[in-house]
Short mmCIF file of C-alpha atoms and ligand atoms in Angstrom, two decimals:
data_model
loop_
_atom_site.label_atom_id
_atom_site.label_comp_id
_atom_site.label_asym_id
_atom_site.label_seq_id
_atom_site.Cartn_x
_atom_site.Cartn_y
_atom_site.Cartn_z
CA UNK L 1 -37.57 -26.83 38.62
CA UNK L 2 -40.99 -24.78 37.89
CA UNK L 3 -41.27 -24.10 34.13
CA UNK L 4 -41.74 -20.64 33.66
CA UNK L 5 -45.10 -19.45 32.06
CA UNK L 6 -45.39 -16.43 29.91
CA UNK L 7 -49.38 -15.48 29.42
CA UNK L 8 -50.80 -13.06 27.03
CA UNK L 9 -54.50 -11.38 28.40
CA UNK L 10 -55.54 -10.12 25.06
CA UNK L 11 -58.44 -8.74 26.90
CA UNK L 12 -61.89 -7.14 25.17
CA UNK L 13 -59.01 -6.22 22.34
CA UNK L 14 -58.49 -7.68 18.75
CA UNK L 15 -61.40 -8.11 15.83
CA UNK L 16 -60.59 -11.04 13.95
CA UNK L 17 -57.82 -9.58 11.50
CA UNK L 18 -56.79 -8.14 14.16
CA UNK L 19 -56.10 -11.23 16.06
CA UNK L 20 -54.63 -13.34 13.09
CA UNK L 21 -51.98 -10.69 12.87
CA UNK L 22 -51.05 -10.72 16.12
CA UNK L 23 -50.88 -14.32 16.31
CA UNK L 24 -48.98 -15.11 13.13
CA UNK L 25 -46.17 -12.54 14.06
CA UNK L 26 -45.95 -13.80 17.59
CA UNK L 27 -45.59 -17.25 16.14
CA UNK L 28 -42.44 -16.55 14.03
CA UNK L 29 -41.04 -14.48 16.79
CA UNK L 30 -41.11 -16.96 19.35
CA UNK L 31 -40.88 -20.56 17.74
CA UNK L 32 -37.47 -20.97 18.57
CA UNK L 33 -38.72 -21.01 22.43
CA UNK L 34 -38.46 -24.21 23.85
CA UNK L 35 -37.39 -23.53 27.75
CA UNK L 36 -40.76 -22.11 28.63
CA UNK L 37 -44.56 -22.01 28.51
CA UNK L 38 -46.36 -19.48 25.88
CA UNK L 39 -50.03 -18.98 26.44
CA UNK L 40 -52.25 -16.65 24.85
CA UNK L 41 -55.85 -15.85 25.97
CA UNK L 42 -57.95 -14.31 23.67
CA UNK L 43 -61.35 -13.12 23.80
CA UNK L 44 -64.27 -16.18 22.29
CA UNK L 45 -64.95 -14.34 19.46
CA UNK L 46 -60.89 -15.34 17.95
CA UNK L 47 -60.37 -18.59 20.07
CA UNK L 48 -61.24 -20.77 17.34
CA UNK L 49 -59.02 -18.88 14.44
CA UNK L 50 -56.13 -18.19 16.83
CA UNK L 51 -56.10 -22.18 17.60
CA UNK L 52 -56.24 -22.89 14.13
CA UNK L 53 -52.93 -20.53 13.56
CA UNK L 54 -51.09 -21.98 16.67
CA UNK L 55 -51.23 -25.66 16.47
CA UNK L 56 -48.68 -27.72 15.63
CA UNK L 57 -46.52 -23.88 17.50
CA UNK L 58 -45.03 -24.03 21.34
CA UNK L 59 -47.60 -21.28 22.11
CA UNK L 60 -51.11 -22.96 23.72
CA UNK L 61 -54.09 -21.33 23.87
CA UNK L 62 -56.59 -20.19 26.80
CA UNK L 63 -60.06 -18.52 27.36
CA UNK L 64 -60.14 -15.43 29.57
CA UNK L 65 -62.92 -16.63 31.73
CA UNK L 66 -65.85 -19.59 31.89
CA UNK L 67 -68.88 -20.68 33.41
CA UNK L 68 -69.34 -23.12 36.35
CA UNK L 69 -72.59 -25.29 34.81
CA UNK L 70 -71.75 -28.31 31.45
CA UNK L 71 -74.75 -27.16 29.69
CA UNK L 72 -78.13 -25.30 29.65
CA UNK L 73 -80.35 -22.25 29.70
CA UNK L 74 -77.45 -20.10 30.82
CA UNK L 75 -78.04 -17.48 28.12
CA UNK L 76 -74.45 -15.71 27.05
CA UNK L 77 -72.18 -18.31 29.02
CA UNK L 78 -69.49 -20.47 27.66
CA UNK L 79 -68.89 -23.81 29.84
CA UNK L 80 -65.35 -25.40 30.64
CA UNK L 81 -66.42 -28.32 28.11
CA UNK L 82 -67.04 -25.56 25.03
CA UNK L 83 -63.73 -24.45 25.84
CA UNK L 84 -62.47 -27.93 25.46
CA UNK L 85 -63.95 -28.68 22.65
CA UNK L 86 -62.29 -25.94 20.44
CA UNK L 87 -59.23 -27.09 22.10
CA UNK L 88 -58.28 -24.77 24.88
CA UNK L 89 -56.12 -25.76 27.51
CA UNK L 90 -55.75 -22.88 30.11
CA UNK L 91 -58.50 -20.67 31.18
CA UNK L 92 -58.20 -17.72 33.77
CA UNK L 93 -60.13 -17.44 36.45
CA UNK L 94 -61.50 -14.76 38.91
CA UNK L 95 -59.28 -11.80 37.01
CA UNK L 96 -59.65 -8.21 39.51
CA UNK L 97 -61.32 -7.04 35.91
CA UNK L 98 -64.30 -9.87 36.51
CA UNK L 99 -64.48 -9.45 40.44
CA UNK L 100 -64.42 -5.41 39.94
CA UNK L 101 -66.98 -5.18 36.70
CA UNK L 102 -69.32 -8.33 37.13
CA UNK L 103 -68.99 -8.81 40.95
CA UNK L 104 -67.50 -12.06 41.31
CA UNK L 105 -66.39 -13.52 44.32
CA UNK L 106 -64.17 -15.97 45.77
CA UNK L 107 -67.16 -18.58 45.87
CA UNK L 108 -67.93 -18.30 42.01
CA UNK L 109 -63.59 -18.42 41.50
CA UNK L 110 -64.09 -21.65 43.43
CA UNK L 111 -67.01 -23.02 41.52
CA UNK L 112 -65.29 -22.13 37.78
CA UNK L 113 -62.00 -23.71 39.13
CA UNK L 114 -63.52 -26.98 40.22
CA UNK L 115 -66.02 -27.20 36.49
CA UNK L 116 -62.51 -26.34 34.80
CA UNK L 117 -60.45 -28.63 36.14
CA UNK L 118 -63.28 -31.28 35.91
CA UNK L 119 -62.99 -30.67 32.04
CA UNK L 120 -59.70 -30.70 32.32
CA UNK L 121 -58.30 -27.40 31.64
CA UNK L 122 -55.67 -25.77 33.17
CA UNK L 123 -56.78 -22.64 35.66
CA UNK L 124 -54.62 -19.41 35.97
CA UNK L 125 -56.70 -18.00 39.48
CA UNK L 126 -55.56 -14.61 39.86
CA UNK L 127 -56.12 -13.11 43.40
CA UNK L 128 -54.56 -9.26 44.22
CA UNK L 129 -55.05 -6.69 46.89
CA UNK L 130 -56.58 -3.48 45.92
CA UNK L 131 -54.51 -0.02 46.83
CA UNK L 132 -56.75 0.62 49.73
CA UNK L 133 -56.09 -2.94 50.91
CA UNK L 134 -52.02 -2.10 50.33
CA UNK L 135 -52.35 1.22 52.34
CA UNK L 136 -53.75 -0.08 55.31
CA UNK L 137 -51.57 -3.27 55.40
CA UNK L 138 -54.16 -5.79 54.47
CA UNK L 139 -52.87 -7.20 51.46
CA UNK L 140 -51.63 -10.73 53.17
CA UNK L 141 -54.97 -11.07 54.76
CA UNK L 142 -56.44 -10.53 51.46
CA UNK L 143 -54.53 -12.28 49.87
CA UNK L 144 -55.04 -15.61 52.20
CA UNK L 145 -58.61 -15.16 52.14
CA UNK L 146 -58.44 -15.38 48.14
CA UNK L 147 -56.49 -18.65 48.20
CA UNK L 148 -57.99 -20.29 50.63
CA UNK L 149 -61.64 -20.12 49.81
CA UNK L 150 -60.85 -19.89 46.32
CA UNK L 151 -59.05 -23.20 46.22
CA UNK L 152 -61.48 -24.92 49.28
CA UNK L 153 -62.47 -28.74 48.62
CA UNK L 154 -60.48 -28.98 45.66
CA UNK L 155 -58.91 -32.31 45.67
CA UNK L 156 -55.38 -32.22 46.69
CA UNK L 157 -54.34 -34.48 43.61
CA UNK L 158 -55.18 -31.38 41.62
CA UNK L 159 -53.42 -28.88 43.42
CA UNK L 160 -49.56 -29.33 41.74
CA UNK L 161 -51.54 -28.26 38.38
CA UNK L 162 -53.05 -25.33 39.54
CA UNK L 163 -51.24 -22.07 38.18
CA UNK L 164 -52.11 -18.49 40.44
CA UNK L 165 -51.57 -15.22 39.16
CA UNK L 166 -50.57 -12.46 41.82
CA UNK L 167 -51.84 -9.50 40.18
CA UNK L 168 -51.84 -6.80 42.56
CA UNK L 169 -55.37 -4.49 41.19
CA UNK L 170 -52.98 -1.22 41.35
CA UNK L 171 -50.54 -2.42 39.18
CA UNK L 172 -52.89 -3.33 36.39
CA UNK L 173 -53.03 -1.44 33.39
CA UNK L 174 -51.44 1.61 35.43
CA UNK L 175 -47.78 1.65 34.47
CA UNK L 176 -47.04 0.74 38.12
CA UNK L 177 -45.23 -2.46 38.23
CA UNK L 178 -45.01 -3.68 42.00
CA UNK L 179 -41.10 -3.84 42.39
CA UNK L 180 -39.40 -7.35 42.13
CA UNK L 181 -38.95 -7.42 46.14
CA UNK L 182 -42.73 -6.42 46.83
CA UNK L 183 -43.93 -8.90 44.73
CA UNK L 184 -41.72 -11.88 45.76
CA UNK L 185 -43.07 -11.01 48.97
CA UNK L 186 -46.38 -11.82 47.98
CA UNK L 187 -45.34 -14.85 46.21
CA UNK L 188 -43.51 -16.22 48.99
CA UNK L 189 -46.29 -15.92 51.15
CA UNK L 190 -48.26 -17.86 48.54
CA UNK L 191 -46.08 -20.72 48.56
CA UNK L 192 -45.76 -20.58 52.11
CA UNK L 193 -49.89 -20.88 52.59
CA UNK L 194 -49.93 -23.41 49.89
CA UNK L 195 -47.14 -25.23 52.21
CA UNK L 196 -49.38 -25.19 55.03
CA UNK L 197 -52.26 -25.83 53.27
CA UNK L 198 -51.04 -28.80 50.85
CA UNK L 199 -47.61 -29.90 52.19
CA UNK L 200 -44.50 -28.94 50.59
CA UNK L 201 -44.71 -31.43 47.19
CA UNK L 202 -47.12 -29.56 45.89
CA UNK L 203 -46.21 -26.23 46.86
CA UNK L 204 -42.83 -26.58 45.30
CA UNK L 205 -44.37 -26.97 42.04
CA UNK L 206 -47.05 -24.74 41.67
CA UNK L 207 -46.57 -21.97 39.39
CA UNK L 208 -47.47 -18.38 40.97
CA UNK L 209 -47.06 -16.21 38.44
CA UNK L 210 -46.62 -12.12 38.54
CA UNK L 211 -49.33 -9.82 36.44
CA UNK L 212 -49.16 -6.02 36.72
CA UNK L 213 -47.95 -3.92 33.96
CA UNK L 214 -45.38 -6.49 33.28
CA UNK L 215 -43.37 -5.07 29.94
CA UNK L 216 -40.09 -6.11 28.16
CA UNK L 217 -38.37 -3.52 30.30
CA UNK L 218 -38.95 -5.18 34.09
CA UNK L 219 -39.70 -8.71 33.27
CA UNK L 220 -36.11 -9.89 33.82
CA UNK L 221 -35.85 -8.34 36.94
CA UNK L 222 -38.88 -9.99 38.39
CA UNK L 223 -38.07 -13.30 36.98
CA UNK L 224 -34.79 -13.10 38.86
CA UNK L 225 -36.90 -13.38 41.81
CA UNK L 226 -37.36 -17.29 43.66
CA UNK L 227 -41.10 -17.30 43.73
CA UNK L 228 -41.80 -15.76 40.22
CA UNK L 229 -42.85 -18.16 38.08
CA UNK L 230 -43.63 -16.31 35.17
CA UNK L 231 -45.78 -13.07 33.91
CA UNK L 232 -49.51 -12.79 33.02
CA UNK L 233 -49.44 -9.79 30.64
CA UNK L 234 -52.52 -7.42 29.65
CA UNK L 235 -51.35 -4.87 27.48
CA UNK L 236 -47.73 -5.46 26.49
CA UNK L 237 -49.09 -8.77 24.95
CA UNK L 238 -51.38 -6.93 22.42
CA UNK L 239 -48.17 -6.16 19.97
CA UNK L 240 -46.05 -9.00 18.73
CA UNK L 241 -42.70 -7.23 19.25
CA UNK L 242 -43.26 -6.39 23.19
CA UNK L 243 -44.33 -9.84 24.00
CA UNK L 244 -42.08 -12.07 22.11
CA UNK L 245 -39.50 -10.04 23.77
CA UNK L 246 -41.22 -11.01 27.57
CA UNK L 247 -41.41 -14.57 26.48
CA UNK L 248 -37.58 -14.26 25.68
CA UNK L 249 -36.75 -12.24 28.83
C1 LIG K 1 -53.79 -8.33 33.21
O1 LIG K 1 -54.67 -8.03 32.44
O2 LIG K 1 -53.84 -9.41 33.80
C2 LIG K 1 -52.69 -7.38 33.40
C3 LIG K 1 -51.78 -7.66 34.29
O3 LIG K 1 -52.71 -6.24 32.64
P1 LIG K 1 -51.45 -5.22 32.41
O4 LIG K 1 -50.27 -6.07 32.04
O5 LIG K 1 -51.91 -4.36 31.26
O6 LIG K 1 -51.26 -4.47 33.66
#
C-alpha cells in the first residue's frame, strides 16, 4: 500500500508574512491528517520560518530545487547539505519550470538526484511531455527518455525512495487538468519502465505522483486512479482553504 503524498509548489510566491500565514492556517486545517503525506515546498527565502511553524505538525517541508556540488565558489546555489541543515526533507527536482527557464536537462536532474539523495533528502523528479510532444504522439518516448537517464547509475537500493511527479508541461498552470484516464496512462507506463528497469519490489512502491492544475475539484477523481499516488500542486496550494481541502480529498 503506497502512502499517498499531497505536495504544495509554493513557487516564486509568498514574502515572509506572506508565508507564515499560509502555513499557520494550513496547519490547523490539516492536523487531524494522519493517512497521508503533507509536503510543502517553499521558496529559500521562507524555508527556515515555515520549518520553524511546522515542526512538531504532520506536514514536512521541501526546497523547490538544489545544486549538485557540497560546497564552494558556486555563487547563488544552495547544496543538498544546506537544505539539510535547516531541516528539509524533500526537494524537487528537474520541474518543466527549471528545464523550460534555466535549461536543464536530464543529465543535471541526474546529477541533483544522486547529491540529494547522498544528503539524504527525499527527491520529487518531475518529468512531462510538452503539447507538441502530446500532438505528435511522443509523450511515452519522452517520457522514457526522462526516467531513464534521469534515474541512470543510481543505486538500486535507492530506488523504492524515489518519488516522480508526472506533470504533463500543458497542464501546468493552464486550467487543463489531463483527465484521470490520460494520466493513469502515463503513470502506468511509469511503473511499468520502473518494472523493467528495477524489478517489480521496487516498482510497487514508488510513489508517481500527478501535477497539472490539480484543484479541490478533480483531485478525487484522479486519486481514484491505480497508479496515482498523490498530487504535486502549484497554484491551488498558495491558499490554505484549496489545499487543505486536496490533502483531504
Ligand atoms: C506545479 O507547479 O508543479 C504545478 C503542477 O502547477 P499547477 O498546479 O499550478 O498547474
Amino acid at each position: 500500500m503506497r502512502k499517498p503524498i499531497l505536495a504544495g509548489n509554493w513557487k516564486m510566491y509568498k514574502k515572509v508574512g506572506e508565508a507564515i500565514k499560509l502555513i499557520s492556517e494550513l496547519k490547523i486545517k490539516v492536523q487531524d491528517v494522519k493517512d497521508r503525506e503533507i509536503i510543502v515546498c517553499p521558496a529559500y527565502t521562507v524555508l527556515n520560518k515555515v520549518k520553524e511553524i511546522i515542526k512538531d505538525s504532520n506536514i514536512k517541508i521541501g526546497a523547490q530545487d538544489v545544486y549538485w556540488e557540497e560546497k564552494g565558489a558556486f555563487t547563488g546555489e544552495i547544496s543538498p547539505d544546506m537544505l539539510k541543515d535547516i531541516g528539509c526533507d524533500y526537494v524537487i527536482i528537474g520541474h518543466s519550470e527549471r528545464r523550460h527557464y534555466f535549461g536543464e536537462t536530464d543529465d543535471t536532474v541526474n546529477r541533483k538526484l544522486k547529491a540529494a539523495f547522498n544528503s539524504g533528502l527525499l527527491p520529487i523528479v518531475c518529468v512531462g511531455e510538452t503539447l507538441r510532444e502530446r500532438e505528435q504522439n511522443l509523450t511515452f518516448k519522452v517520457i522514457e527518455k526522462q526516467v531513464h537517464d534521469g534515474l541512470k547509475g543510481l543505486e538500486d537500493a535507492l530506488i523504492p525512495k524515489l518519488i516522480i511527479a508526472y506533470e504533463p508541461v500543458w497542464a501546468i498552470g493552464t486550467g487543463k487538468t489531463a483527465t484521470p484516464e490520460e494520466a493513469q496512462e502515463v503513470h502506468k507506463f511509469i511503473r511499468d519502465f520502473l518494472k523493467r528497469m528495477y524489478g517489480e519490489g521496487s516498482s510497487n512502491v514508488i510513489r508517481i505522483l500527478y501535477g497539472g492544475s490539480v484543484k479541490p475539484e478533480n483531485i478525487s477523481q484522479l486519486m481514484s486512479q491505480e497508479d496515482i499516488d498523490g498530487g504535486l500542486v502549484g497554484g491551488a496550494s498558495l491558499d490554505a482553504e484549496s489545499f487543505s481541502k486536496i490533502v483531504k480529498y
